[in-house]
mmCIF file of C-alpha atoms in Angstrom:
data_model
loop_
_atom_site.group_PDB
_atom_site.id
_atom_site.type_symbol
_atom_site.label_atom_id
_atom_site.label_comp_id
_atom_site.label_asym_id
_atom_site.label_seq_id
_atom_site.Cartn_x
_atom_site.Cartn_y
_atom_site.Cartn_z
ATOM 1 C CA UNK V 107 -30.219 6.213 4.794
ATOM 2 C CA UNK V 108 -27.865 8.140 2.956
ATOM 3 C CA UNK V 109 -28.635 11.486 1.567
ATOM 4 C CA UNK V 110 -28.120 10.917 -1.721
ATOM 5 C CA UNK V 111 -29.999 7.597 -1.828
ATOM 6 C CA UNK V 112 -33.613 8.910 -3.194
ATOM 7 C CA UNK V 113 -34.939 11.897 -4.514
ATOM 8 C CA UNK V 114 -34.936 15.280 -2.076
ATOM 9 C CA UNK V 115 -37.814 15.504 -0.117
ATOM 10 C CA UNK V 116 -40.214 19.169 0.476
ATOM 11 C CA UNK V 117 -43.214 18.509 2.583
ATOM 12 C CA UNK V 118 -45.411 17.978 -0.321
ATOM 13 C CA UNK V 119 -43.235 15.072 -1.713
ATOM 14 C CA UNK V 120 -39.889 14.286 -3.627
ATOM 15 C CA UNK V 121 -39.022 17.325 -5.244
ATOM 16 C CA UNK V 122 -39.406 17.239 -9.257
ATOM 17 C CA UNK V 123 -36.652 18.523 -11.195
ATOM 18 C CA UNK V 124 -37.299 19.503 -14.823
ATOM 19 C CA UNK V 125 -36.067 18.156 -18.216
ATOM 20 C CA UNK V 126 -33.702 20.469 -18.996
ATOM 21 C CA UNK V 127 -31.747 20.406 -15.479
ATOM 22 C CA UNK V 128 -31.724 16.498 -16.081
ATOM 23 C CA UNK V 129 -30.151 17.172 -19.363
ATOM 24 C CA UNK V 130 -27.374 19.355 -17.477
ATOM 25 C CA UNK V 131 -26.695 16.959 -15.248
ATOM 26 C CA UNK V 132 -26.107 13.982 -18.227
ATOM 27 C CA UNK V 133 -24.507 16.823 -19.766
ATOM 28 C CA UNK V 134 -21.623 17.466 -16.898
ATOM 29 C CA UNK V 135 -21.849 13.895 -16.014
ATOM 30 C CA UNK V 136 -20.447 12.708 -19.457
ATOM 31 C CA UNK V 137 -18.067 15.253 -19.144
ATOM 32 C CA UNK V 138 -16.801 13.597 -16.204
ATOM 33 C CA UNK V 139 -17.683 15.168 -13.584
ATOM 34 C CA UNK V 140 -18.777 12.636 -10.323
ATOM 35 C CA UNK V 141 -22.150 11.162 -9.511
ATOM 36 C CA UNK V 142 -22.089 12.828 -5.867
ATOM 37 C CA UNK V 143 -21.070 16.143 -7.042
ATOM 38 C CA UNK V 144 -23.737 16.440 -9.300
ATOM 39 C CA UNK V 145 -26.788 15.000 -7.265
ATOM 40 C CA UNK V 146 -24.959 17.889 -4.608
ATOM 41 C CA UNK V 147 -24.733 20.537 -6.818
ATOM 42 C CA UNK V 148 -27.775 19.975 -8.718
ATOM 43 C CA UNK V 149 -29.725 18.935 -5.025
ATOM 44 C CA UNK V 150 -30.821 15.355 -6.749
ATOM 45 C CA UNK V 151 -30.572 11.895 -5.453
ATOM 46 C CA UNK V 152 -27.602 9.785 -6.296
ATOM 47 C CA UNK V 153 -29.460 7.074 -6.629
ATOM 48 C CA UNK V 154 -32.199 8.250 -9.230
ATOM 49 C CA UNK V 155 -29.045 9.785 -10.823
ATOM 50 C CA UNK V 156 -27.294 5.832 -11.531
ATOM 51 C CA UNK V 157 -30.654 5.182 -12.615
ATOM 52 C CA UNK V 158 -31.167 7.858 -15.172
ATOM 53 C CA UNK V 159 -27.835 7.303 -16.553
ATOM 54 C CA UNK V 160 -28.433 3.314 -16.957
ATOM 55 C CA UNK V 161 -32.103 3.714 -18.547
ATOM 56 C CA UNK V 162 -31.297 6.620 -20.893
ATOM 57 C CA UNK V 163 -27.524 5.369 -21.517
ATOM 58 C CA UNK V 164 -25.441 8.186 -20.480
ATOM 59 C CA UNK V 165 -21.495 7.396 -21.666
ATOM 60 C CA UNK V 166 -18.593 9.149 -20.944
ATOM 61 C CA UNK V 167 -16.773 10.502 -24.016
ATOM 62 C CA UNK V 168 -13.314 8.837 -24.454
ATOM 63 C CA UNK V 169 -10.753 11.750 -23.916
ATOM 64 C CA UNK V 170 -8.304 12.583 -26.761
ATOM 65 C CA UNK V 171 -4.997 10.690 -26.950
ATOM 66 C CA UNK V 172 -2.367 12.926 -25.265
ATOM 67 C CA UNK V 173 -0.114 11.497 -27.109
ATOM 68 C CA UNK V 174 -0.010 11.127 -31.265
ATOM 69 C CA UNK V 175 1.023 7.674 -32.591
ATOM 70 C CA UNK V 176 5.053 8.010 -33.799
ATOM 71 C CA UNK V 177 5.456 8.632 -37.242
ATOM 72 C CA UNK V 178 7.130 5.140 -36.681
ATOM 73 C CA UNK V 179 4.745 3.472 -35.325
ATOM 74 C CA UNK V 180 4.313 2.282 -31.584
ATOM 75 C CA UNK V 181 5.975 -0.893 -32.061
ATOM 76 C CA UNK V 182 9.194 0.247 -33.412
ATOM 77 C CA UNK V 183 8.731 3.254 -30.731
ATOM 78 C CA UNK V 184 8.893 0.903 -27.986
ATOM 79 C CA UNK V 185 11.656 -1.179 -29.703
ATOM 80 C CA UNK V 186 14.036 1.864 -29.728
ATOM 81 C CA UNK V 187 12.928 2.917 -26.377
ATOM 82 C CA UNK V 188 13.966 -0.566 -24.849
ATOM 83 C CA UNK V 189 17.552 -0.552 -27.195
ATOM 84 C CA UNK V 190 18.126 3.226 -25.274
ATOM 85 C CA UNK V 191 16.866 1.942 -21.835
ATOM 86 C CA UNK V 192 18.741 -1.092 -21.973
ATOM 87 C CA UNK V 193 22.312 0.940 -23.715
ATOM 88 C CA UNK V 194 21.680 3.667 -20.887
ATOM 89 C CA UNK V 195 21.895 0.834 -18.219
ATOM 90 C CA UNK V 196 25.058 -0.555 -19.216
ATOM 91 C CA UNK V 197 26.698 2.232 -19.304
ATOM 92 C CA UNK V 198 25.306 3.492 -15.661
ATOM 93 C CA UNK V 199 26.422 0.096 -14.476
ATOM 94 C CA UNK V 200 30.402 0.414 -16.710
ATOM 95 C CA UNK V 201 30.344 3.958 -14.656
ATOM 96 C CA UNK V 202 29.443 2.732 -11.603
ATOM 97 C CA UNK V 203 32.267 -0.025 -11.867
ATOM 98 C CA UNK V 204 34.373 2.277 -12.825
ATOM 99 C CA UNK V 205 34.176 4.836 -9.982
ATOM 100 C CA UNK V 206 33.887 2.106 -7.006
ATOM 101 C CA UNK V 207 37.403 0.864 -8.438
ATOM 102 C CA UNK V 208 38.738 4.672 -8.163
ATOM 103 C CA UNK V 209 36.859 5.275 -4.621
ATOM 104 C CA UNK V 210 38.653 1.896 -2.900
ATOM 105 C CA UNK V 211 42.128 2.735 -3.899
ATOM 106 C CA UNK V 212 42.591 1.765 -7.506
ATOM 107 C CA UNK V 213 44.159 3.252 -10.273
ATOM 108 C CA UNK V 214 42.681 6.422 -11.507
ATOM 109 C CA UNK V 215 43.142 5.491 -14.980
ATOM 110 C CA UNK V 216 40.019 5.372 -16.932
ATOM 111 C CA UNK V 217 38.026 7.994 -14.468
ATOM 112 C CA UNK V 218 35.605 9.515 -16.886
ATOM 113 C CA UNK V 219 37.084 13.181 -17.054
ATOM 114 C CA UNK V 220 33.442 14.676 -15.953
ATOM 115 C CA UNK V 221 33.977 12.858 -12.570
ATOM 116 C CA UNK V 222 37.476 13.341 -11.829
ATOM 117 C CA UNK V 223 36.645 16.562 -9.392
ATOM 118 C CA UNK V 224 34.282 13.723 -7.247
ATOM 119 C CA UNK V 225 36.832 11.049 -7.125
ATOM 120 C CA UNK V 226 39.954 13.370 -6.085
ATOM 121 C CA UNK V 227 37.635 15.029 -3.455
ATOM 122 C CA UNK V 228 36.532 11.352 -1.968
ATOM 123 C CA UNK V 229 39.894 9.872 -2.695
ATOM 124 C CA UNK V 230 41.459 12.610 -0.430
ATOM 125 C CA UNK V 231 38.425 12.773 2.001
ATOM 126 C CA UNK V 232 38.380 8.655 2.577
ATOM 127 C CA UNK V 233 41.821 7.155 1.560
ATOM 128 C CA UNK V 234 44.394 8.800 3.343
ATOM 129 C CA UNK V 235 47.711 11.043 2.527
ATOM 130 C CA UNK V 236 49.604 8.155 0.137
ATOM 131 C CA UNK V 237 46.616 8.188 -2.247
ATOM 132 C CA UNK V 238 47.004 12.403 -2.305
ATOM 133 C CA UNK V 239 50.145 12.198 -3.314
ATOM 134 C CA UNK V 240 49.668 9.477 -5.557
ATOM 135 C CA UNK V 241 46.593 11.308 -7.215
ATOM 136 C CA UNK V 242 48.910 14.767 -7.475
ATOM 137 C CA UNK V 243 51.648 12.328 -9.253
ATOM 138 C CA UNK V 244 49.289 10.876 -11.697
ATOM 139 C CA UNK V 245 47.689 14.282 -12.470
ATOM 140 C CA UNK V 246 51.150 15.693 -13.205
ATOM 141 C CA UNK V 247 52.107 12.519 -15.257
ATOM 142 C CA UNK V 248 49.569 12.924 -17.721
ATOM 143 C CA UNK V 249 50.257 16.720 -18.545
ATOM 144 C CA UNK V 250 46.800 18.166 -17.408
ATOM 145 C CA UNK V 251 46.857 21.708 -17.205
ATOM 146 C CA UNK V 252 45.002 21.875 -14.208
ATOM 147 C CA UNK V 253 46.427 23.259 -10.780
ATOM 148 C CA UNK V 254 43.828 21.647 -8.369
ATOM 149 C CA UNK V 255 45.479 21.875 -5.082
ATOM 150 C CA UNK V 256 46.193 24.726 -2.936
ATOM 151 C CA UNK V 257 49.613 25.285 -1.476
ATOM 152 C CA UNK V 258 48.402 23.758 1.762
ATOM 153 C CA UNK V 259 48.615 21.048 -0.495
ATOM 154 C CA UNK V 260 44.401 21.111 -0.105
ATOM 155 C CA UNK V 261 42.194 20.058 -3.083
ATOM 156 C CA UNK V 262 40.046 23.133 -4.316
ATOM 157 C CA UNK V 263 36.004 23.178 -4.305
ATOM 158 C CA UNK V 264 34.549 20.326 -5.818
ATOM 159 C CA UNK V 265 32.597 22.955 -7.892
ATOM 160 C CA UNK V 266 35.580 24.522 -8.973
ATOM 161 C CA UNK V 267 37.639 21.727 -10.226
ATOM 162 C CA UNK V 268 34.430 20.826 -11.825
ATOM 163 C CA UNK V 269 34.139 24.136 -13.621
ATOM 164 C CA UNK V 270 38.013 23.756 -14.722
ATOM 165 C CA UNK V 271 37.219 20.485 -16.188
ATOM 166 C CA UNK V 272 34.629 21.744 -17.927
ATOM 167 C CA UNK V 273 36.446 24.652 -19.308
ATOM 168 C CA UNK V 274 39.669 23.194 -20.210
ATOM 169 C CA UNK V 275 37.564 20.323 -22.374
ATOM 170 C CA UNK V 276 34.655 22.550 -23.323
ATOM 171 C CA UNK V 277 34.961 21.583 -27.245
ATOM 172 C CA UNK V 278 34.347 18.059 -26.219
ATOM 173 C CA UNK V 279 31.825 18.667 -24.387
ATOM 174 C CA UNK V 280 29.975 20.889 -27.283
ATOM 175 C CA UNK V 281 31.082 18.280 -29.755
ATOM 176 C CA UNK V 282 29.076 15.804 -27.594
ATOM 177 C CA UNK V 283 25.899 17.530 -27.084
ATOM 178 C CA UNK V 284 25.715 18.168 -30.674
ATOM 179 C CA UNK V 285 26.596 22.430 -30.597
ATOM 180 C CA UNK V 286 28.101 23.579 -34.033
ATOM 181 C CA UNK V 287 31.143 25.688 -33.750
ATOM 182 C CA UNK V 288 30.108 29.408 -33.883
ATOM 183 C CA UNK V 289 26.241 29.058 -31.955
ATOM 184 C CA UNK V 290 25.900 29.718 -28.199
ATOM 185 C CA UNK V 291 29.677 30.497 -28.093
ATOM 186 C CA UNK V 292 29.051 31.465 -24.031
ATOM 187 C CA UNK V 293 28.320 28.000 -23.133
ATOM 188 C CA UNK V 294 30.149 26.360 -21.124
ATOM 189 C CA UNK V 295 31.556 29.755 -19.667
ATOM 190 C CA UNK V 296 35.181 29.373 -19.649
ATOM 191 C CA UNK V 297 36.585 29.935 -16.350
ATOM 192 C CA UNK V 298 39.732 31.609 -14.816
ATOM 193 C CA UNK V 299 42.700 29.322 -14.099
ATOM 194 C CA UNK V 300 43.224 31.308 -11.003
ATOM 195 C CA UNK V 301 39.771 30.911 -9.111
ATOM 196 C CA UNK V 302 38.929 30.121 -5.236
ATOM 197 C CA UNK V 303 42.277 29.705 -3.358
ATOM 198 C CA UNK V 304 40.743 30.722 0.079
ATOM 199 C CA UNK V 305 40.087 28.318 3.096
ATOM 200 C CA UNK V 306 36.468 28.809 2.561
ATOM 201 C CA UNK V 307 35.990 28.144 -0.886
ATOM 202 C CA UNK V 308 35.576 24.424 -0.339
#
C-alpha cells in the first residue's frame, strides 16, 4: 500500500491533525503546490488529502494573465502577427534564392550588400580561380571603395570585409533601423580601410 494512501499511523491509531494545519494545507494546495508534497511535508495521507479537497471544494486560483490584451485587441493582434510572419517568410525564402544563385556560379548582381563578405568568401572557397577573378572584376566595375583582397590576391577575414561593409554603408544601415542623425553617433563603429592584411587574420 502506498504511503500516502491513508492517514499516518502512531501505535494508538491514525494520527489526528488539527483544523488549522488542514487549513494550511488547502491553503498551499490552492496555491499550487502538489498533493504529494503536501501530505509529505505536512506528514498526511494523500488520499484523505483528494478527499478533503473534493468534500470541502478546494480550487486552485486562476493565475494572472502574463500577458495584457493589445490595446488592439487579440484579433487584430494575431492578424498583424500572421501579415509579419507570413512578409518575413517571403523575404527569407527571396534571400535564400538569391544567395544559392550567387553560391553555384551566378551573377553576383543583386547580392544583398550585408552578405556580400559570405558569398565572396564561399565563392572563392567552392568555385574555383575564374569565379575570383570574375568576383574582383565585378567589384571593381561597380566603383566600391572596398580593397578586399590581399596582394596574394587572398580575400580578407570574413569579419573584416563584413565590418567594411558595414562602415562604408553605415547611414543605410542607421536609416534602416530607424536611428536619427545625431543619437548614438558610435554605432556602427567605423572602421579603418587599412585593417588585417596578415596570413592569420582569416
Amino acid at each position: 500500500m502506498d504511503y500516502f494512501d491513508d492517514e499516518p499511523h502512531t501505535p494508538r491509531g491514525p494520527k489526528i491533525r488539527s483544523d488549522d494545519t488542514w487549513a494550511e494545507v488547502r491553503r498551499a494546495w490552492e496555491a499550487g503546490e502538489t498533493g504529494a508534497s503536501l501530505a509529505r511535508r505536512y506528514d498526511v495521507g494523500l488520499a484523505n488529502l483528494w478527499r478533503r479537497r473534493a468534500s470541502e471544494g478546494w480550487s486552485r486560483r486562476k493565475p494572472a494573465d502574463p500577458r495584457p490584451e493589445p490595446v488592439e485587441g487579440w484579433d487584430r493582434h494575431a492578424e498583424a502577427a500572421l501579415a509579419r510572419f507570413e512578409h518575413q517568410r517571403l523575404e527569407a525564402r527571396a534571400l535564400a534564392e538569391q544567395l544559392c544563385k550567387a553560391m553555384t556560379g551566378g551573377s553576383l548582381e543583386g547580392t544583398p550588400i550585408w552578405h556580400l563578405a559570405f558569398v565572396l568568401h564561399w565563392r572563392a572557397d567552392h568555385l574555383g580561380e575564374a569565379v575570383i577573378a570574375a568576383d574582383r572584376a565585378w567589384i571593381a566595375g561597380r566603383g566600391l571603395d572596398l580593397a578586399l583582397w590581399r596582394e596574394d590576391g587572398k580575400l580578407l577575414p570574413l569579419w573584416w570585409i563584413d565590418e567594411l561593409v558595414l562602415s562604408a554603408n553605415r547611414e543605410a544601415w542607421r536609416e534602416d533601423h530607424g536611428l536619427p542623425p545625431g543619437v548614438a553617433p558610435h554605432v556602427p563603429v567605423p572602421v579603418r580601410r587599412d585593417g588585417p592584411k596578415g596570413d592569420g587574420a582569416g
